[in-house]
XYZ file of N, CA and C in Angstrom:
255
model
N 6.328 2.394 -12.074
C 5.117 3.164 -12.215
C 3.979 2.412 -11.538
N 3.157 3.141 -10.833
C 2.002 2.584 -10.153
C 0.739 3.189 -10.745
N -0.295 2.377 -10.907
C -1.577 2.835 -11.440
C -2.687 2.198 -10.621
N -3.686 3.002 -10.211
C -4.854 2.472 -9.517
C -6.113 2.958 -10.222
N -7.158 2.147 -10.133
C -8.474 2.488 -10.663
C -9.477 2.217 -9.555
N -10.205 3.253 -9.129
C -11.181 3.087 -8.051
C -12.494 2.538 -8.607
N -13.345 2.080 -7.715
C -14.666 1.585 -8.111
C -15.481 2.683 -8.777
N -15.196 3.936 -8.459
C -15.882 5.075 -9.052
C -15.308 5.507 -10.397
N -14.275 4.819 -10.873
C -13.702 5.112 -12.178
C -12.565 6.116 -12.187
N -12.056 6.499 -11.013
C -10.949 7.457 -10.932
C -9.619 6.718 -11.106
N -8.779 7.221 -11.996
C -7.464 6.627 -12.240
C -6.396 7.527 -11.635
N -5.466 6.918 -10.902
C -4.288 7.616 -10.385
C -3.058 6.882 -10.882
N -2.030 7.634 -11.235
C -0.760 7.007 -11.610
C 0.376 7.876 -11.107
N 1.482 7.245 -10.763
C 2.639 7.972 -10.273
C 3.888 7.124 -10.434
N 5.014 7.817 -10.450
C 6.331 7.178 -10.510
C 6.954 7.285 -9.130
N 7.448 6.167 -8.627
C 8.012 6.138 -7.279
C 8.827 4.869 -7.136
N 9.920 4.953 -6.408
C 10.715 3.760 -6.132
C 10.043 2.891 -5.080
N 9.148 3.468 -4.260
C 8.475 2.717 -3.209
C 9.427 2.348 -2.088
N 8.915 1.577 -1.157
C 9.686 1.095 -0.008
C 9.429 -0.404 0.097
N 10.472 -1.183 0.300
C 10.342 -2.633 0.312
C 10.263 -3.152 1.739
N 9.231 -3.969 2.000
C 9.036 -4.573 3.308
C 9.792 -5.875 3.426
N 9.795 -6.458 4.586
C 8.999 -6.080 5.748
C 9.549 -4.847 6.471
N 8.638 -4.197 7.204
C 8.993 -3.008 7.967
C 7.785 -2.103 8.115
N 7.987 -0.988 8.816
C 6.941 0.007 9.004
C 7.370 1.284 8.281
N 6.456 1.830 7.466
C 6.801 2.936 6.581
C 5.779 4.055 6.681
N 6.243 5.292 6.534
C 5.362 6.456 6.453
C 4.841 6.574 5.024
N 3.542 6.849 4.900
C 2.902 7.019 3.610
C 2.352 8.433 3.498
N 1.897 8.787 2.308
C 1.261 10.078 2.077
C 0.024 10.223 2.969
N -0.370 11.448 3.237
C -1.599 11.714 3.974
C -1.546 11.378 5.453
N -0.344 11.171 5.999
C -0.215 10.852 7.420
C -0.449 9.387 7.755
N -0.637 8.532 6.745
C -0.829 7.101 6.976
C 0.514 6.427 7.218
N 0.472 5.274 7.863
C 1.640 4.404 8.021
C 1.235 3.026 7.536
N 2.218 2.227 7.157
C 1.964 0.849 6.749
C 2.957 -0.059 7.446
N 2.434 -1.101 8.089
C 3.278 -2.141 8.668
C 3.196 -3.335 7.715
N 4.299 -3.569 6.985
C 4.346 -4.621 5.971
C 5.016 -5.850 6.557
N 4.349 -7.005 6.422
C 4.902 -8.281 6.886
C 4.919 -9.274 5.737
N 5.889 -10.186 5.768
C 5.980 -11.226 4.747
C 5.304 -12.478 5.259
N 4.311 -12.954 4.500
C 3.548 -14.135 4.892
C 4.120 -15.406 4.268
N 4.846 -15.256 3.183
C 5.438 -16.371 2.445
C 5.966 -15.830 1.131
N 6.512 -16.698 0.298
C 7.068 -16.259 -0.973
C 5.963 -15.673 -1.857
N 6.141 -14.432 -2.292
C 5.157 -13.764 -3.127
C 3.884 -13.389 -2.397
N 3.955 -13.314 -1.071
C 2.763 -13.001 -0.266
C 3.143 -12.023 0.839
N 2.693 -10.790 0.687
C 2.935 -9.756 1.684
C 1.598 -9.197 2.158
N 1.573 -8.738 3.389
C 0.386 -8.132 3.983
C 0.796 -6.793 4.588
N -0.084 -5.797 4.482
C 0.184 -4.474 5.064
C -1.007 -4.035 5.890
N -0.741 -3.671 7.126
C -1.754 -3.026 7.956
C -1.605 -1.533 7.711
N -2.716 -0.873 7.345
C -2.714 0.560 7.104
C -3.161 1.228 8.396
N -2.281 2.074 8.940
C -2.468 2.642 10.272
C -2.696 4.146 10.161
N -3.771 4.615 10.800
C -4.090 6.040 10.856
C -3.974 6.537 12.280
N -4.531 7.699 12.541
C -4.466 8.302 13.871
C -5.209 7.479 14.927
N -6.215 6.708 14.488
C -7.026 5.915 15.415
C -6.653 4.439 15.424
N -5.473 4.094 14.908
C -5.037 2.699 14.890
C -5.161 2.086 13.505
N -5.252 0.756 13.450
C -5.320 0.037 12.180
C -6.664 0.312 11.512
N -6.608 0.851 10.301
C -7.820 1.224 9.571
C -8.160 0.235 8.458
N -7.205 -0.626 8.088
C -7.455 -1.599 7.028
C -6.254 -2.491 6.824
N -6.459 -3.545 6.039
C -5.394 -4.491 5.730
C -5.378 -4.747 4.230
N -4.175 -4.773 3.666
C -3.991 -5.123 2.259
C -3.285 -6.460 2.202
N -3.683 -7.305 1.255
C -3.093 -8.636 1.134
C -2.676 -8.838 -0.325
N -1.373 -8.890 -0.578
C -0.839 -9.106 -1.922
C -0.272 -10.522 -1.967
N -1.084 -11.454 -2.401
C -0.724 -12.877 -2.448
C -0.672 -13.317 -3.906
N 0.506 -13.174 -4.516
C 0.668 -13.557 -5.904
C 0.217 -12.490 -6.895
N -0.421 -11.446 -6.417
C -0.807 -10.307 -7.258
C -0.842 -9.050 -6.399
N -0.714 -7.920 -7.047
C -0.663 -6.640 -6.348
C -2.029 -6.275 -5.779
N -2.021 -5.452 -4.732
C -3.254 -4.976 -4.102
C -3.192 -3.460 -4.017
N -4.344 -2.816 -4.112
C -4.409 -1.365 -4.019
C -5.650 -0.931 -3.274
N -5.599 0.281 -2.727
C -6.775 0.840 -2.058
C -6.703 2.354 -2.056
N -7.843 2.957 -1.793
C -7.954 4.398 -1.650
C -8.228 4.697 -0.178
N -7.346 5.447 0.458
C -7.483 5.799 1.872
C -7.747 7.294 1.976
N -9.029 7.669 1.911
C -9.422 9.081 1.987
C -8.670 9.943 0.984
N -8.623 9.496 -0.270
C -7.976 10.253 -1.325
C -6.513 9.944 -1.542
N -5.930 9.061 -0.737
C -4.544 8.636 -0.908
C -4.557 7.242 -1.522
N -3.954 7.097 -2.699
C -3.849 5.793 -3.343
C -2.657 5.049 -2.758
N -2.867 3.792 -2.384
C -1.809 2.965 -1.807
C -1.758 1.657 -2.590
N -0.540 1.227 -2.959
C -0.341 -0.029 -3.668
C 0.676 -0.866 -2.896
N 0.373 -2.162 -2.759
C 1.296 -3.147 -2.182
C 1.486 -4.222 -3.232
N 2.748 -4.482 -3.623
C 3.009 -5.509 -4.624
C 3.263 -6.862 -3.944
N 3.143 -7.921 -4.738
C 3.405 -9.261 -4.210
C 4.885 -9.465 -3.892
N 5.736 -8.510 -4.291
C 7.156 -8.528 -3.951
C 7.479 -7.716 -2.713
N 6.439 -7.156 -2.054
C 6.637 -6.433 -0.805
C 6.922 -4.953 -0.954
N 6.759 -4.398 -2.146
C 6.983 -2.976 -2.379
C 5.695 -2.221 -2.103
N 5.778 -1.169 -1.266
C 4.606 -0.357 -0.962
C 4.865 1.080 -1.377
N 3.825 1.702 -1.945
C 3.944 3.077 -2.408
C 2.599 3.764 -2.242
N 2.621 5.092 -2.105
C 1.387 5.856 -1.970
C 1.511 7.162 -2.748
N 0.337 7.727 -3.064
C 0.288 8.976 -3.827
C -0.953 9.747 -3.421
N -0.767 11.030 -3.149
C -1.893 11.872 -2.729
C -2.336 12.774 -3.856
């Protein structure tokens, strides 16, 4: 189960097996993620849109999440990436 809380107080939650990196994966909303392993318990994901790289997520010992135009994206420190629209 994945849960995100935005700065505006919006909560999203969903059940998903996710996709384990490293690799390049299709996400909800037409986004892609290029997940790379930086070290043990440290993964990084470039979030790619129609105009190229739009952001970077860094999960170093803890999970990271972001909102990409209404699409919630989570990257775990184990390299699992998931999204929900």
